Amino acid sequence: MGPDGAPGPSVPWQKVLWERQPFPDNYVDQRFLEELRRNEGIRQYRYWTVVKEAGFVGQQLSCVAIFISLWLYMEQGLLSPETLLWSSLVCALLGYGLYQSLSSQVESGCEPRTRLADLQSAAIFLSFTFGFSPVLKTLTESVSTDTVYAMSAIMLLAHLVSFPYTHPSPPGSLSLNAALFASVCLASRLPGALHTFAMLSCALMVFALWPCLLQRVRDIAPTHFTGVCLGVCVGGVGGLGLQSPGGAVLLALALGSVTLLCPLLLVRLQRHKDNIQGPWDEAEIHEDLDHGRGT
Amino acid sequence: MVLKIFFPQCCNRADSGLLVGRWISGHDSAVVLAVIHYPFIPGQVKQYIQQMQAQSGVELSVLGSWSLPKEGQEGMESFLRDLSTIFPQERWLQIKRQMGKTGFTCEILNRDQSGKAAQQDSIKKKKKVKIEEDYQHDDSDNKKQQEKKKEKIEEDDQHDDSDNKKKQEKKKEEEEGEEEEKVIFVHYEQRKVMLSQLHPIENGVPDPKTEPPSELRQVFQTVARSQPLFFLDRYDDGPLKSTHWQSEGREASIIMELLKQASVPLCLLISWLLSVWTWICNVRIFSLYPLRFLSSKLSTCVQLSYRTEHLRTLSSAKPATGHTEFMRKSNILVSFLIDVALGLLLISWLYRDDHIRMLANTLVPAADHVAKELEELLQWLMGAPAGLKMNRALDQVLGRFFLYHIHLWISYIHLMSPFIEGILWYGGLSACLGLTFALSLLSDMVALLTFHIYCFYVYGARLYCLKIYGLSSLWRLFRGKKWNVLRQRVDSCSYDLDQLFIGTLLFTILLFLLPTTALYYLVFTLLRLGVVLFQGILHLSVDFINSFPLFAMGLRICRSYRLGGISHFHIVHHTIFVQQMSFKVTLKQRRSSTISFCLQCIKLHREVNVL
Amino acid sequence: MGQRRRSAVKAPSSPSVSAAGEVARVPHKKHKICMVSDFFYPNMGGVESHIYQLSQCLIEKGHKVVIATHAYGRRKGVRYLTNGLKVYYLPLQVMYNQSTSTTVFHSLPLLRCVFVREGITVVHAHSSFSAMAHDALFHAKTMGLNTVFTDHSLFGFADVSSVLTNKLLTVSLCDTNHIVCVSYTSKENTVLRAALNPEIVSVIPNAVDPTDFTPDPSQRQDDTITIVVISRLVYRKGTDLLGGIIPELCLKHPDLHFLIGGEGPKRIVLEEVREKYQLHDRVRLLGALEHKDVRGVLVQGHIFLNTSLTEAFCMAIVEGASCGLQVVSTRVGGIPEVLPDDLITLCEPTVRSLCAGLETVIAKQRSGSVPSPASIHAKVRNLYTWRNVAERTEKVYDRVAGEEVLPLDRRLQRLRTHCGPVAGSIFALFAVMDFLFVLLLQWLVPDRFMDMAVDATGPQGLWRQEKSRKDSAIN
Amino acid sequence: MEDETYTDINGKAISLDCQSHSGLCREFTVSSAKVSIGKVMVYTCSVWLFAYAVFFFTQNTAVLSCAILITLVGMMFHIHFVKVDHESLLVIGSLGIQVSSSYASGRETTTFIEMSRIKDIVINEAIYMHQIIYYLCVLLKDPSEPNAVSSVVPLFQNSKPRLNCLVKVYKSCQEILSKC
């Protein structure tokens, strides 16, 4: 069926409502849908940049792997808590020094925390962990081992999912809490209170402090960043490999798919994108309109 | 408007005479109260009515004449008409009945003798303003709209036909049936209306600020308040003889009178005792804090004060004003009597072949048994109850704690075991004050005997509450949220590392300890619940006895009209007369709108509310 | 007993005569229309007033109009509005901001009852956000009625939710006879979303009642410049943009005042801005406004600002212009079509562009080179009138009434072919079930047991007769 | 007067009986269908058969007696509280309106509304279950504000007559009300 009434071709149809035009209401002009645009402002990814970005995910994954392998070592008594404590202490000091040096190079935004504050919070960590470790030790003994494993697995997964990969420097509370919860669960399975203490402090380092440092590295020295990521991944695979080769293979596969395969898919699928835009689209606000909310 | 004549049924067959009653202003309706028979001396009648008016406060007047000519007696039209000049009235009713005819004939003479004086039609033809519901403001009652619409549907037949003043009901009906009557006869049973406290006669005059009560209400008040009119009877010899409900037998009985007389000194005595008792209660010592707190908790004391209140209301010197007050008083009295009676029964059972000792001997072992059960329960909890994973350390701690309590408890019981019998014996005496006392005493005893359970419950609940509170706030921290007190909502907030760390640590600990405390809480709550249920049943029964409207029930069953609520009309044919003079013919007569009038009792719950 | 008398006075002489009079007066055919939408008075907004005004004008033209919506709180059952506009507030469960939840079937019995007892010929559903409207379209087709749908809103194609909603729209519009859009942009959008033949889509703009929005310069304070904003304070209306604009302009122009009417979740943004920059005396938040108060607020201002991020047809700017204000608005959706360029200043939806636009208008205002409010009102007053809308909608009804309703099998085919294999067959199944449900209902409550409703409006409308009788009485 | 046949909203036949005692006093009685013996039979039989089936498997005679009891009690309950035999509306000009509904067992519930409280009698529309029906109702007013509707008393609630019946009742009610 055609639009009823004969269109008066004398005057050109124009897309305005404020004047009655000699056309029926359901008249369809050839200019209909001329403002329709497809796929505008679509960005073409380059493979290696994407891979570089995905590196962070990979290293976080392998961080978890490292933590688990450490736990495995301790559970089988291959690793004594003292050594773990000392080594983690050394790592912490090194990391702290590196952190300070990096921050001293670039003076970012708000004033840096004083050494005193850092010392204070470190003291709090250690004291609390030490104080609570006997309690934590007895905490889950009546709970069956499978339950504990399941819980910690879920929590670690939650940690990986909810980890803020873009700005990890203040660690996202949910992800950090999940990781800590998991580590408490695991640590309470260890033979002694000291083990628990060591495990927890190690967890603190791996999950809380390390991402901050890595963020700094990514900001300051992107070239080193990829190297660090690679190193962590290799370390994770290796560490797990000594314990359980199967796990190591799985981890390697996972890392490969995350860092290499997914970016490939992303870049490939990009060209099949078909996105319709037009004047009807809801305009999005680009400026940062945060008027210091919650001040 | 229509003239309504409320006519007492008992006067249906009274001899001819004068109608004494009242014109109800505003509604133009007349209430006939009594018939004063011939012969009378008008002066006396007037004087009599004057004094009645003075006594009852109802503006009585002579409404008109009533004629029921005996056989052979010829109608006395002219005479009746003349009477209207003797008793000057705005309007003068002439109601007459032929023997054997079932209808009434009513003539209305206005002051000016013109029988056709038109009932000035008081109906103004108002223009109907259409209420326009607008979009903005709320058009809540669309019934208006509906109504308008419907009125479109109905065709216009609202013409007023010529107001005819005189109305011979039956004859007119037979001749021109379609013509509408202007007089409605409402027969009412004077006795029932008289005795029904249908309408609180707000002591004497209705206060002016409320709008005048509705028509029926006024009628009822008139009848109820013109009691003195009914003392003069047809049978006693006096200058005047009248007919009204009392000519069908008196309602009041001698015993009631005697009781009324006797109750006065009794009330005085009770009130004196009460004053003494209240004086005792108000001694300083009792108003000290712990005592007052205790008395507010002990249900015996509560019951005591309750009863005192009752007795005070009962023994108040002034008579009950209004229906509800009267009902309340009588209900209290009846329930009190019943209560005492039951209490005496209980006593007679207790002190026969000493049931008390048996009770006492069963009581202590029972307490022991309960304690043992509890111990076993705790042992069970300290193991792995129902295969639940509990934290062993905490479990042990809690278990020991509660076990120690039970130990204390048992020793306490054994300490007081020798005195229990005595306690029971004296407690039993309290039943003579009424069953309710015994019951409340029992509930108090139960409360004391299960004090340990109460303690357990409190500890468990407190622990659990703390734990839940902590967990909820820590869970918020876990998700990186916090409760904003000012805005009363959950905001997102960035915590420091150490806060997060410690929070998570505590969260984990609490979470793993939760099942243990939850279990303890659950178990002891259930125990507590059992006790509370038992006490609740006791209190329920006490309250039932205290406030069950027995009197109202009784009235509802035997004298339902005394609680008259909504009046109930129903059309009757004149079968009354038919039965009496066995006229077969009249059965086939058309029914006229004579309405006999009796009362229907109201729902029971109204009485319950009253109490 | 007053009204008894009145009834006696107003009882109709004889309906047949007056009905004949009706027929004589309005020659061509009358429809019995049922407007269905979740959004109606007491809820307030563009859709609501559109439905109300349109129905009023159609009633004037002698059609019979009833409205079906869901119950609002205690407002259940049948109500009457002005001129006997009958509204059914059906007790359906409200799910999410005033839109009912839809399990395609549960609304059928009541809607069927309405359609049957009112003898509806055309079902007109409004607003694609209203689940009830979609249900009504579906059931009306099952009961063999012709349907019209008016789309008041725009939709993107970007995210998942819009993909789903567009699919649903496709299904529910696939056998709707005619669709009405309020602007050409909205038409394009709807045609794309529902994959429609553009020729069954008419463009009929909204309207405002020019008599409600007359200028009144005396209300303005001439020593200051007041910018009026009237909109719900939600994201779609660009409240965040407003929050960005206010401080910039207020810092530049000390004599600038903001008058903001409306309520919503984003109000907190404005309040925070006000607190942060100490603008309590210059930024007034009036909160929710009654429709009748809007004019009183508008006339106090010099400039009307609209910061919407998406609009199908912005009534607010027309109202503002009709009150003689300088209109500044974002260039989104159908807004460019609404007002001629000499009446409106269009900007990009960014704080910077809006500020620039406002700056120019303020400058013009200061220099006094703006046309007088009266002249602006004179230009605007005849652009959009409800009468015009009603005429054009009437055309749509006339056209639709002629069309034949697809029988079940063809309908199923159409669904299958039009909405893709999956959704198509699912909804074909729904259609069959709906059909069976209707049969069941017809067996349970046959049509002959339903009392036909007494018309308040329409050809034999009693109210109309009453009115005409009144007039005759007056003359 | 009862020439035309009326049905209720479910299409069951009901009968309307208008007695005009006089110009000022009319009584409308809407009486719905009696309890059909057949239906009672069916219900009873079904219950008893079920009971017998249960009895057959669990040799427990208590089932049977209980079934009999249930049917009896159910019947009593039904005719005493549920089944309304007829509802009547008595309009007495200038005195009031009396609404009474009598159950199959003869139980009768009555309410009397004085003329001073009656604002009007109207026919109204309402949503009832999954239908929209007309019903007759009395509008009450407070004596304090005479032209506001304080509450509404629906009439003929149990036997819901259809519009034609309601209109008939409505008209003659209005006749009476208009006279005073």
PDB file of C-alpha atoms in Angstrom, chain C residues 26-127:
ATOM      1  CA  VAL C  26     -21.588  15.184  12.499  1.00  0.00           C
ATOM      2  CA  PRO C  27     -21.800  13.401   9.159  1.00  0.00           C
ATOM      3  CA  HIS C  28     -18.980  10.867   8.888  1.00  0.00           C
ATOM      4  CA  LYS C  29     -18.521   7.715  10.892  1.00  0.00           C
ATOM      5  CA  LYS C  30     -17.768   7.595  14.606  1.00  0.00           C
ATOM      6  CA  HIS C  31     -15.364   5.227  16.324  1.00  0.00           C
ATOM      7  CA  LYS C  32     -15.435   3.659  19.750  1.00  0.00           C
ATOM      8  CA  ILE C  33     -11.877   4.024  20.898  1.00  0.00           C
ATOM      9  CA  CYS C  34     -10.187   2.489  23.899  1.00  0.00           C
ATOM     10  CA  MET C  35      -6.932   4.138  24.900  1.00  0.00           C
ATOM     11  CA  VAL C  36      -4.719   1.728  26.806  1.00  0.00           C
ATOM     12  CA  SER C  37      -1.608   2.739  28.678  1.00  0.00           C
ATOM     13  CA  ASP C  38       0.005   2.242  32.029  1.00  0.00           C
ATOM     14  CA  PHE C  39       0.573   5.923  32.332  1.00  0.00           C
ATOM     15  CA  PHE C  40      -2.385   8.073  33.163  1.00  0.00           C
ATOM     16  CA  TYR C  41      -3.617  10.527  35.729  1.00  0.00           C
ATOM     17  CA  PRO C  42      -2.848  10.646  38.723  1.00  0.00           C
ATOM     18  CA  ASN C  43       0.584   9.955  37.286  1.00  0.00           C
ATOM     19  CA  MET C  44       1.906  13.084  35.579  1.00  0.00           C
ATOM     20  CA  GLY C  45       3.924  13.434  32.407  1.00  0.00           C
ATOM     21  CA  GLY C  46       3.948  13.899  28.643  1.00  0.00           C
ATOM     22  CA  VAL C  47       2.196  10.638  27.802  1.00  0.00           C
ATOM     23  CA  GLU C  48      -0.499  11.178  30.385  1.00  0.00           C
ATOM     24  CA  SER C  49      -1.464  14.639  29.244  1.00  0.00           C
ATOM     25  CA  HIS C  50      -1.239  13.520  25.603  1.00  0.00           C
ATOM     26  CA  ILE C  51      -3.778  10.776  26.216  1.00  0.00           C
ATOM     27  CA  TYR C  52      -6.056  13.057  28.189  1.00  0.00           C
ATOM     28  CA  GLN C  53      -6.057  15.978  25.761  1.00  0.00           C
ATOM     29  CA  LEU C  54      -6.397  13.733  22.714  1.00  0.00           C
ATOM     30  CA  SER C  55      -9.359  11.928  24.262  1.00  0.00           C
ATOM     31  CA  GLN C  56     -11.022  15.207  25.128  1.00  0.00           C
ATOM     32  CA  CYS C  57     -10.720  16.465  21.565  1.00  0.00           C
ATOM     33  CA  LEU C  58     -11.966  13.159  20.153  1.00  0.00           C
ATOM     34  CA  ILE C  59     -14.940  13.323  22.487  1.00  0.00           C
ATOM     35  CA  GLU C  60     -15.640  16.802  21.190  1.00  0.00           C
ATOM     36  CA  LYS C  61     -15.624  15.359  17.709  1.00  0.00           C
ATOM     37  CA  GLY C  62     -18.301  12.931  18.781  1.00  0.00           C
ATOM     38  CA  HIS C  63     -16.307   9.740  19.149  1.00  0.00           C
ATOM     39  CA  LYS C  64     -16.688   7.459  22.126  1.00  0.00           C
ATOM     40  CA  VAL C  65     -13.494   7.238  24.137  1.00  0.00           C
ATOM     41  CA  VAL C  66     -12.688   5.136  27.185  1.00  0.00           C
ATOM     42  CA  ILE C  67      -9.314   4.800  28.838  1.00  0.00           C
ATOM     43  CA  ALA C  68      -7.911   1.664  30.437  1.00  0.00           C
ATOM     44  CA  THR C  69      -5.002   1.917  32.824  1.00  0.00           C
ATOM     45  CA  HIS C  70      -3.867   0.171  35.966  1.00  0.00           C
ATOM     46  CA  ALA C  71      -5.006   0.973  39.476  1.00  0.00           C
ATOM     47  CA  TYR C  72      -3.119   3.716  41.237  1.00  0.00           C
ATOM     48  CA  GLY C  73      -3.168   3.049  44.984  1.00  0.00           C
ATOM     49  CA  ARG C  74      -6.740   3.443  46.197  1.00  0.00           C
ATOM     50  CA  ARG C  75      -7.867   4.629  42.784  1.00  0.00           C
ATOM     51  CA  LYS C  76      -9.402   1.409  41.500  1.00  0.00           C
ATOM     52  CA  GLY C  77     -12.461   0.691  39.427  1.00  0.00           C
ATOM     53  CA  VAL C  78     -14.316   3.030  37.083  1.00  0.00           C
ATOM     54  CA  ARG C  79     -13.984   6.803  37.248  1.00  0.00           C
ATOM     55  CA  TYR C  80     -15.323   9.627  35.143  1.00  0.00           C
ATOM     56  CA  LEU C  81     -13.351  12.693  34.131  1.00  0.00           C
ATOM     57  CA  THR C  82     -14.452  15.843  32.356  1.00  0.00           C
ATOM     58  CA  ASN C  83     -17.066  15.418  29.638  1.00  0.00           C
ATOM     59  CA  GLY C  84     -17.752  11.856  30.702  1.00  0.00           C
ATOM     60  CA  LEU C  85     -14.334  10.537  29.784  1.00  0.00           C
ATOM     61  CA  LYS C  86     -14.555   7.101  31.352  1.00  0.00           C
ATOM     62  CA  VAL C  87     -11.417   5.626  32.888  1.00  0.00           C
ATOM     63  CA  TYR C  88     -11.030   1.998  33.924  1.00  0.00           C
ATOM     64  CA  TYR C  89      -8.417   1.626  36.640  1.00  0.00           C
ATOM     65  CA  LEU C  90      -7.869  -2.118  36.386  1.00  0.00           C
ATOM     66  CA  PRO C  91      -6.283  -3.900  39.360  1.00  0.00           C
ATOM     67  CA  LEU C  92      -3.083  -5.139  37.726  1.00  0.00           C
ATOM     68  CA  GLN C  93       0.189  -5.585  39.558  1.00  0.00           C
ATOM     69  CA  VAL C  94       2.597  -2.703  39.142  1.00  0.00           C
ATOM     70  CA  MET C  95       6.165  -3.874  38.721  1.00  0.00           C
ATOM     71  CA  TYR C  96       8.593  -1.088  37.897  1.00  0.00           C
ATOM     72  CA  ASN C  97       7.986   2.644  37.945  1.00  0.00           C
ATOM     73  CA  GLN C  98       4.261   2.496  37.213  1.00  0.00           C
ATOM     74  CA  SER C  99       4.612  -0.094  34.461  1.00  0.00           C
ATOM     75  CA  THR C 100       2.706  -3.292  35.055  1.00  0.00           C
ATOM     76  CA  SER C 101       4.387  -6.641  34.941  1.00  0.00           C
ATOM     77  CA  THR C 102       3.423  -8.647  31.917  1.00  0.00           C
ATOM     78  CA  THR C 103       2.661 -12.298  31.826  1.00  0.00           C
ATOM     79  CA  VAL C 104       1.080 -11.967  28.428  1.00  0.00           C
ATOM     80  CA  PHE C 105      -2.218 -13.468  29.563  1.00  0.00           C
ATOM     81  CA  HIS C 106      -3.248 -12.286  33.009  1.00  0.00           C
ATOM     82  CA  SER C 107      -4.616  -8.973  31.788  1.00  0.00           C
ATOM     83  CA  LEU C 108      -6.815 -10.592  29.155  1.00  0.00           C
ATOM     84  CA  PRO C 109     -10.039 -11.181  31.132  1.00  0.00           C
ATOM     85  CA  LEU C 110     -10.398  -7.598  32.301  1.00  0.00           C
ATOM     86  CA  LEU C 111      -9.347  -6.064  29.008  1.00  0.00           C
ATOM     87  CA  ARG C 112     -11.739  -8.334  27.150  1.00  0.00           C
ATOM     88  CA  CYS C 113     -14.492  -7.274  29.531  1.00  0.00           C
ATOM     89  CA  VAL C 114     -13.744  -3.628  28.786  1.00  0.00           C
ATOM     90  CA  PHE C 115     -13.585  -4.110  25.032  1.00  0.00           C
ATOM     91  CA  VAL C 116     -16.787  -6.104  24.894  1.00  0.00           C
ATOM     92  CA  ARG C 117     -18.990  -4.080  27.211  1.00  0.00           C
ATOM     93  CA  GLU C 118     -17.909  -0.805  25.648  1.00  0.00           C
ATOM     94  CA  GLY C 119     -18.257  -2.184  22.109  1.00  0.00           C
ATOM     95  CA  ILE C 120     -14.781  -0.985  21.199  1.00  0.00           C
ATOM     96  CA  THR C 121     -13.837  -0.781  17.525  1.00  0.00           C
ATOM     97  CA  VAL C 122     -10.321   0.655  17.708  1.00  0.00           C
ATOM     98  CA  VAL C 123      -7.747  -0.020  20.423  1.00  0.00           C
ATOM     99  CA  HIS C 124      -5.149   2.712  20.764  1.00  0.00           C
ATOM    100  CA  ALA C 125      -2.135   1.840  22.906  1.00  0.00           C
ATOM    101  CA  HIS C 126       0.378   4.395  24.108  1.00  0.00           C
ATOM    102  CA  SER C 127       4.044   4.401  25.093  1.00  0.00           C
TER     103      SER C 127
END
